[in-house]
Amino acid sequence: MASPFNTTSIGGFGQLNTQDSYIGVYEELSKYNVQLNVFERLWAAWYLWMQNDILATGIMSFVMHEVVYFGRCIPWMIIDRTPYFNKWKIQKTKIPTLKEQWDCASLVLLSHFTVELPQIWLFHPIATMCGMDYGVPFPPIWKMALHISVFFFLEDLWHYCFHRLLHYGPLYKAIHKLHHTYSAPFGLAAEYASPIEVMLLAIGTVGAPIAWAATTGDLHLVTMYVWIVARLFQAIDSHSGYDFPWSLRHFLPFWAGAHHHDIHHEKFIGNYASSFCWWDYLLDTEASNEAAQKRRERKVQAAKARKTQ
């Protein structure tokens, strides 16, 4: 796929001076492209200034991931140190210590540089080969919302299947056990996992949009970024260990949230889905006490039915 950013594809943009600063490129581009909004101009100026689309996407993707991940975790770290919020802690007696958070953050950061960074670098050439666009203008909001909804559904299905598979004895011990180091999860632990698990579950997050682009030819990088931000927020929040009255699950009954995933860490089994509750409900892998009670009642009824035959 040819780059959508060059001095001829951006309307009215003259010869690019390689000595120009990023701000200089932005100001020059803005003179002749008033039809673009501020974010689109910043986006186009970045690619024009970098003059290397793979490098431009790689740097932007990695920085975005680190800023969003650790930026979203900081509020949860503050909440953990604030006694007022303990009344909404799901496992009230298990507040992570500063050492636990430091150890967790250290391994996660190491994983980001050694496991995720190469994947991030490969994303641009693979995705563009499959038809992803990264030019301007950006797609309309409704289309981005539609695509992200599809990605949430596909990732949740992938996550359920592979997460459940990772709880199979040998695979659990070899791969998934590390993620269950903390029986009461906290935000930073969202990506505390072995390299194999990170790569397996990342396929659902990144592979679904790439497959969508290859199938439909209709995906924009900015949609991908919004999706990644939303997915990071969901993963971190579901590991937060807190269930507030304003948590999303109280407004969307099919949303999993921290209440759903915290039980998984506490009981080490069941509640395998990431974003939604429906797969665990339909496939009878709910881990709540109520679901366990219903399963026991069904077994008793089945046993009685066999006796009467």
GROMACS .gro file of N, CA, C and O in nm, residues 83-157:
model
  300
   83PRO      N    1  -0.815   0.475   5.212
   83PRO     CA    2  -0.909   0.390   5.286
   83PRO      C    3  -1.056   0.415   5.255
   83PRO      O    4  -1.138   0.323   5.265
   84TYR      N    5  -1.091   0.535   5.214
   84TYR     CA    6  -1.231   0.568   5.187
   84TYR      C    7  -1.293   0.472   5.084
   84TYR      O    8  -1.410   0.436   5.094
   85PHE      N    9  -1.213   0.430   4.987
   85PHE     CA   10  -1.265   0.347   4.878
   85PHE      C   11  -1.274   0.199   4.914
   85PHE      O   12  -1.326   0.120   4.835
   86ASN      N   13  -1.224   0.162   5.031
   86ASN     CA   14  -1.221   0.021   5.067
   86ASN      C   15  -1.360  -0.042   5.076
   86ASN      O   16  -1.375  -0.163   5.057
   87LYS      N   17  -1.462   0.039   5.100
   87LYS     CA   18  -1.598  -0.016   5.110
   87LYS      C   19  -1.646  -0.071   4.976
   87LYS      O   20  -1.742  -0.149   4.972
   88TRP      N   21  -1.581  -0.033   4.868
   88TRP     CA   22  -1.617  -0.086   4.736
   88TRP      C   23  -1.518  -0.191   4.686
   88TRP      O   24  -1.531  -0.239   4.575
   89LYS      N   25  -1.419  -0.224   4.768
   89LYS     CA   26  -1.323  -0.329   4.733
   89LYS      C   27  -1.393  -0.463   4.740
   89LYS      O   28  -1.463  -0.494   4.837
   90ILE      N   29  -1.377  -0.544   4.636
   90ILE     CA   30  -1.447  -0.672   4.630
   90ILE      C   31  -1.390  -0.770   4.732
   90ILE      O   32  -1.464  -0.834   4.806
   91GLN      N   33  -1.257  -0.781   4.736
   91GLN     CA   34  -1.191  -0.862   4.839
   91GLN      C   35  -1.125  -0.764   4.938
   91GLN      O   36  -1.009  -0.730   4.924
   92LYS      N   37  -1.202  -0.724   5.036
   92LYS     CA   38  -1.166  -0.609   5.120
   92LYS      C   39  -1.038  -0.628   5.199
   92LYS      O   40  -0.970  -0.530   5.234
   93THR      N   41  -1.001  -0.750   5.231
   93THR     CA   42  -0.884  -0.772   5.316
   93THR      C   43  -0.755  -0.786   5.236
   93THR      O   44  -0.648  -0.803   5.295
   94LYS      N   45  -0.764  -0.777   5.103
   94LYS     CA   46  -0.645  -0.799   5.020
   94LYS      C   47  -0.611  -0.672   4.941
   94LYS      O   48  -0.642  -0.659   4.823
   95ILE      N   49  -0.547  -0.578   5.010
   95ILE     CA   50  -0.501  -0.455   4.946
   95ILE      C   51  -0.356  -0.477   4.900
   95ILE      O   52  -0.271  -0.517   4.980
   96PRO      N   53  -0.325  -0.456   4.773
   96PRO     CA   54  -0.187  -0.480   4.727
   96PRO      C   55  -0.088  -0.386   4.795
   96PRO      O   56  -0.115  -0.268   4.814
   97THR      N   57   0.026  -0.440   4.832
   97THR     CA   58   0.131  -0.360   4.894
   97THR      C   59   0.208  -0.284   4.785
   97THR      O   60   0.200  -0.317   4.667
   98LEU      N   61   0.284  -0.185   4.827
   98LEU     CA   62   0.365  -0.111   4.732
   98LEU      C   63   0.468  -0.202   4.666
   98LEU      O   64   0.499  -0.187   4.547
   99LYS      N   65   0.522  -0.297   4.742
   99LYS     CA   66   0.619  -0.392   4.685
   99LYS      C   67   0.554  -0.478   4.578
   99LYS      O   68   0.614  -0.502   4.472
  100GLU      N   69   0.433  -0.527   4.604
  100GLU     CA   70   0.362  -0.608   4.504
  100GLU      C   71   0.339  -0.528   4.377
  100GLU      O   72   0.357  -0.579   4.266
  101GLN      N   73   0.300  -0.403   4.393
  101GLN     CA   74   0.274  -0.319   4.276
  101GLN      C   75   0.404  -0.289   4.200
  101GLN      O   76   0.405  -0.287   4.077
  102TRP      N   77   0.512  -0.268   4.274
  102TRP     CA   78   0.640  -0.242   4.209
  102TRP      C   79   0.688  -0.365   4.132
  102TRP      O   80   0.734  -0.355   4.018
  103ASP      N   81   0.682  -0.481   4.198
  103ASP     CA   82   0.724  -0.605   4.132
  103ASP      C   83   0.641  -0.632   4.007
  103ASP      O   84   0.693  -0.673   3.903
  104CYS      N   85   0.511  -0.608   4.017
  104CYS     CA   86   0.421  -0.629   3.904
  104CYS      C   87   0.455  -0.532   3.790
  104CYS      O   88   0.467  -0.574   3.674
  105ALA      N   89   0.471  -0.404   3.824
  105ALA     CA   90   0.501  -0.303   3.722
  105ALA      C   91   0.634  -0.333   3.652
  105ALA      O   92   0.647  -0.312   3.531
  106SER      N   93   0.732  -0.383   3.726
  106SER     CA   94   0.864  -0.413   3.668
  106SER      C   95   0.853  -0.522   3.563
  106SER      O   96   0.909  -0.511   3.454
  107LEU      N   97   0.780  -0.630   3.596
  107LEU     CA   98   0.766  -0.739   3.499
  107LEU      C   99   0.683  -0.696   3.378
  107LEU      O  100   0.714  -0.732   3.264
  108VAL      N  101   0.577  -0.619   3.403
  108VAL     CA  102   0.493  -0.572   3.293
  108VAL      C  103   0.574  -0.484   3.198
  108VAL      O  104   0.565  -0.497   3.075
  109LEU      N  105   0.655  -0.394   3.254
  109LEU     CA  106   0.736  -0.305   3.171
  109LEU      C  107   0.838  -0.385   3.090
  109LEU      O  108   0.860  -0.357   2.971
  110LEU      N  109   0.898  -0.485   3.152
  110LEU     CA  110   0.992  -0.572   3.080
  110LEU      C  111   0.920  -0.643   2.965
  110LEU      O  112   0.974  -0.652   2.853
  111SER      N  113   0.799  -0.691   2.990
  111SER     CA  114   0.721  -0.757   2.886
  111SER      C  115   0.688  -0.662   2.772
  111SER      O  116   0.691  -0.700   2.655
  112HIS      N  117   0.659  -0.537   2.806
  112HIS     CA  118   0.626  -0.439   2.702
  112HIS      C  119   0.741  -0.420   2.605
  112HIS      O  120   0.721  -0.408   2.483
  113PHE      N  121   0.865  -0.417   2.658
  113PHE     CA  122   0.980  -0.390   2.572
  113PHE      C  123   1.029  -0.515   2.499
  113PHE      O  124   1.082  -0.505   2.388
  114THR      N  125   1.014  -0.632   2.561
  114THR     CA  126   1.070  -0.753   2.501
  114THR      C  127   0.970  -0.835   2.420
  114THR      O  128   1.008  -0.905   2.327
  115VAL      N  129   0.841  -0.828   2.457
  115VAL     CA  130   0.739  -0.909   2.392
  115VAL      C  131   0.647  -0.825   2.304
  115VAL      O  132   0.623  -0.857   2.188
  116GLU      N  133   0.597  -0.716   2.359
  116GLU     CA  134   0.497  -0.637   2.286
  116GLU      C  135   0.557  -0.542   2.184
  116GLU      O  136   0.497  -0.517   2.080
  117LEU      N  137   0.674  -0.486   2.213
  117LEU     CA  138   0.735  -0.391   2.120
  117LEU      C  139   0.758  -0.451   1.981
  117LEU      O  140   0.723  -0.389   1.881
  118PRO      N  141   0.815  -0.573   1.969
  118PRO     CA  142   0.830  -0.631   1.834
  118PRO      C  143   0.696  -0.650   1.763
  118PRO      O  144   0.687  -0.629   1.640
  119GLN      N  145   0.592  -0.689   1.838
  119GLN     CA  146   0.460  -0.705   1.777
  119GLN      C  147   0.406  -0.571   1.728
  119GLN      O  148   0.346  -0.562   1.620
  120ILE      N  149   0.427  -0.468   1.809
  120ILE     CA  150   0.382  -0.333   1.770
  120ILE      C  151   0.453  -0.289   1.643
  120ILE      O  152   0.393  -0.228   1.553
  121TRP      N  153   0.582  -0.321   1.633
  121TRP     CA  154   0.660  -0.279   1.516
  121TRP      C  155   0.614  -0.349   1.389
  121TRP      O  156   0.617  -0.293   1.280
  122LEU      N  157   0.570  -0.473   1.403
  122LEU     CA  158   0.525  -0.550   1.287
  122LEU      C  159   0.382  -0.515   1.246
  122LEU      O  160   0.340  -0.551   1.135
  123PHE      N  161   0.310  -0.448   1.335
  123PHE     CA  162   0.168  -0.424   1.308
  123PHE      C  163   0.146  -0.344   1.180
  123PHE      O  164   0.062  -0.380   1.097
  124HIS      N  165   0.218  -0.235   1.163
  124HIS     CA  166   0.193  -0.145   1.049
  124HIS      C  167   0.208  -0.216   0.915
  124HIS      O  168   0.115  -0.210   0.832
  125PRO      N  169   0.320  -0.282   0.888
  125PRO     CA  170   0.332  -0.346   0.755
  125PRO      C  171   0.229  -0.456   0.732
  125PRO      O  172   0.179  -0.472   0.620
  126ILE      N  173   0.197  -0.533   0.837
  126ILE     CA  174   0.099  -0.641   0.821
  126ILE      C  175  -0.039  -0.584   0.798
  126ILE      O  176  -0.113  -0.628   0.708
  127ALA      N  177  -0.077  -0.486   0.880
  127ALA     CA  178  -0.213  -0.429   0.871
  127ALA      C  179  -0.233  -0.355   0.739
  127ALA      O  180  -0.340  -0.365   0.677
  128THR      N  181  -0.134  -0.280   0.694
  128THR     CA  182  -0.150  -0.208   0.567
  128THR      C  183  -0.153  -0.305   0.449
  128THR      O  184  -0.223  -0.281   0.350
  129MET      N  185  -0.079  -0.414   0.461
  129MET     CA  186  -0.083  -0.517   0.357
  129MET      C  187  -0.224  -0.577   0.348
  129MET      O  188  -0.269  -0.617   0.240
  130CYS      N  189  -0.294  -0.581   0.462
  130CYS     CA  190  -0.431  -0.636   0.465
  130CYS      C  191  -0.537  -0.531   0.432
  130CYS      O  192  -0.657  -0.562   0.434
  131GLY      N  193  -0.495  -0.408   0.406
  131GLY     CA  194  -0.590  -0.307   0.360
  131GLY      C  195  -0.620  -0.195   0.457
  131GLY      O  196  -0.711  -0.115   0.432
  132MET      N  197  -0.548  -0.186   0.568
  132MET     CA  198  -0.574  -0.078   0.663
  132MET      C  199  -0.529   0.056   0.606
  132MET      O  200  -0.423   0.069   0.548
  133ASP      N  201  -0.613   0.159   0.625
  133ASP     CA  202  -0.583   0.295   0.583
  133ASP      C  203  -0.529   0.373   0.702
  133ASP      O  204  -0.566   0.345   0.817
  134TYR      N  205  -0.444   0.471   0.678
  134TYR     CA  206  -0.396   0.556   0.787
  134TYR      C  207  -0.381   0.701   0.742
  134TYR      O  208  -0.309   0.779   0.802
  135GLY      N  209  -0.453   0.733   0.635
  135GLY     CA  210  -0.448   0.869   0.583
  135GLY      C  211  -0.550   0.959   0.650
  135GLY      O  212  -0.611   0.925   0.751
  136VAL      N  213  -0.568   1.077   0.593
  136VAL     CA  214  -0.670   1.171   0.639
  136VAL      C  215  -0.763   1.202   0.523
  136VAL      O  216  -0.723   1.191   0.407
  137PRO      N  217  -0.889   1.237   0.551
  137PRO     CA  218  -0.950   1.258   0.683
  137PRO      C  219  -0.982   1.125   0.754
  137PRO      O  220  -0.978   1.018   0.692
  138PHE      N  221  -1.017   1.134   0.883
  138PHE     CA  222  -1.052   1.017   0.961
  138PHE      C  223  -1.192   0.969   0.923
  138PHE      O  224  -1.272   1.045   0.869
  139PRO      N  225  -1.223   0.845   0.951
  139PRO     CA  226  -1.359   0.794   0.924
  139PRO      C  227  -1.461   0.858   1.018
  139PRO      O  228  -1.425   0.909   1.124
  140PRO      N  229  -1.589   0.856   0.981
  140PRO     CA  230  -1.692   0.913   1.068
  140PRO      C  231  -1.705   0.835   1.199
  140PRO      O  232  -1.672   0.717   1.207
  141ILE      N  233  -1.757   0.903   1.301
  141ILE     CA  234  -1.770   0.844   1.435
  141ILE      C  235  -1.856   0.718   1.431
  141ILE      O  236  -1.825   0.618   1.496
  142TRP      N  237  -1.964   0.719   1.354
  142TRP     CA  238  -2.054   0.604   1.353
  142TRP      C  239  -1.983   0.478   1.300
  142TRP      O  240  -2.006   0.368   1.351
  143LYS      N  241  -1.897   0.498   1.201
  143LYS     CA  242  -1.825   0.382   1.146
  143LYS      C  243  -1.723   0.330   1.247
  143LYS      O  244  -1.707   0.208   1.264
  144MET      N  245  -1.654   0.420   1.315
  144MET     CA  246  -1.559   0.378   1.417
  144MET      C  247  -1.630   0.301   1.528
  144MET      O  248  -1.582   0.197   1.574
  145ALA      N  249  -1.747   0.351   1.570
  145ALA     CA  250  -1.823   0.284   1.677
  145ALA      C  251  -1.867   0.146   1.633
  145ALA      O  252  -1.863   0.050   1.712
  146LEU      N  253  -1.910   0.132   1.509
  146LEU     CA  254  -1.952   0.002   1.455
  146LEU      C  255  -1.836  -0.096   1.455
  146LEU      O  256  -1.849  -0.210   1.502
  147HIS      N  257  -1.721  -0.053   1.404
  147HIS     CA  258  -1.604  -0.141   1.397
  147HIS      C  259  -1.559  -0.183   1.538
  147HIS      O  260  -1.528  -0.300   1.561
  148ILE      N  261  -1.556  -0.088   1.629
  148ILE     CA  262  -1.510  -0.119   1.766
  148ILE      C  263  -1.606  -0.216   1.834
  148ILE      O  264  -1.563  -0.305   1.909
  149SER      N  265  -1.736  -0.202   1.808
  149SER     CA  266  -1.833  -0.297   1.864
  149SER      C  267  -1.806  -0.439   1.814
  149SER      O  268  -1.812  -0.536   1.890
  150VAL      N  269  -1.776  -0.451   1.685
  150VAL     CA  270  -1.742  -0.582   1.627
  150VAL      C  271  -1.616  -0.637   1.693
  150VAL      O  272  -1.608  -0.755   1.727
  151PHE      N  273  -1.516  -0.550   1.712
  151PHE     CA  274  -1.390  -0.596   1.772
  151PHE      C  275  -1.410  -0.643   1.915
  151PHE      O  276  -1.349  -0.741   1.958
  152PHE      N  277  -1.495  -0.573   1.991
  152PHE     CA  278  -1.523  -0.615   2.128
  152PHE      C  279  -1.584  -0.755   2.128
  152PHE      O  280  -1.549  -0.840   2.210
  153PHE      N  281  -1.677  -0.780   2.036
  153PHE     CA  282  -1.743  -0.910   2.029
  153PHE      C  283  -1.643  -1.020   1.993
  153PHE      O  284  -1.638  -1.126   2.058
  154LEU      N  285  -1.563  -0.995   1.888
  154LEU     CA  286  -1.469  -1.097   1.841
  154LEU      C  287  -1.359  -1.123   1.946
  154LEU      O  288  -1.323  -1.239   1.970
  155GLU      N  289  -1.307  -1.017   2.006
  155GLU     CA  290  -1.202  -1.036   2.107
  155GLU      C  291  -1.256  -1.112   2.227
  155GLU      O  292  -1.186  -1.198   2.283
  156ASP      N  293  -1.378  -1.084   2.268
  156ASP     CA  294  -1.436  -1.151   2.384
  156ASP      C  295  -1.451  -1.300   2.358
  156ASP      O  296  -1.423  -1.382   2.446
  157LEU      N  297  -1.493  -1.336   2.237
  157LEU     CA  298  -1.505  -1.478   2.201
  157LEU      C  299  -1.368  -1.545   2.199
  157LEU      O  300  -1.352  -1.655   2.253
   0.00000   0.00000   0.00000
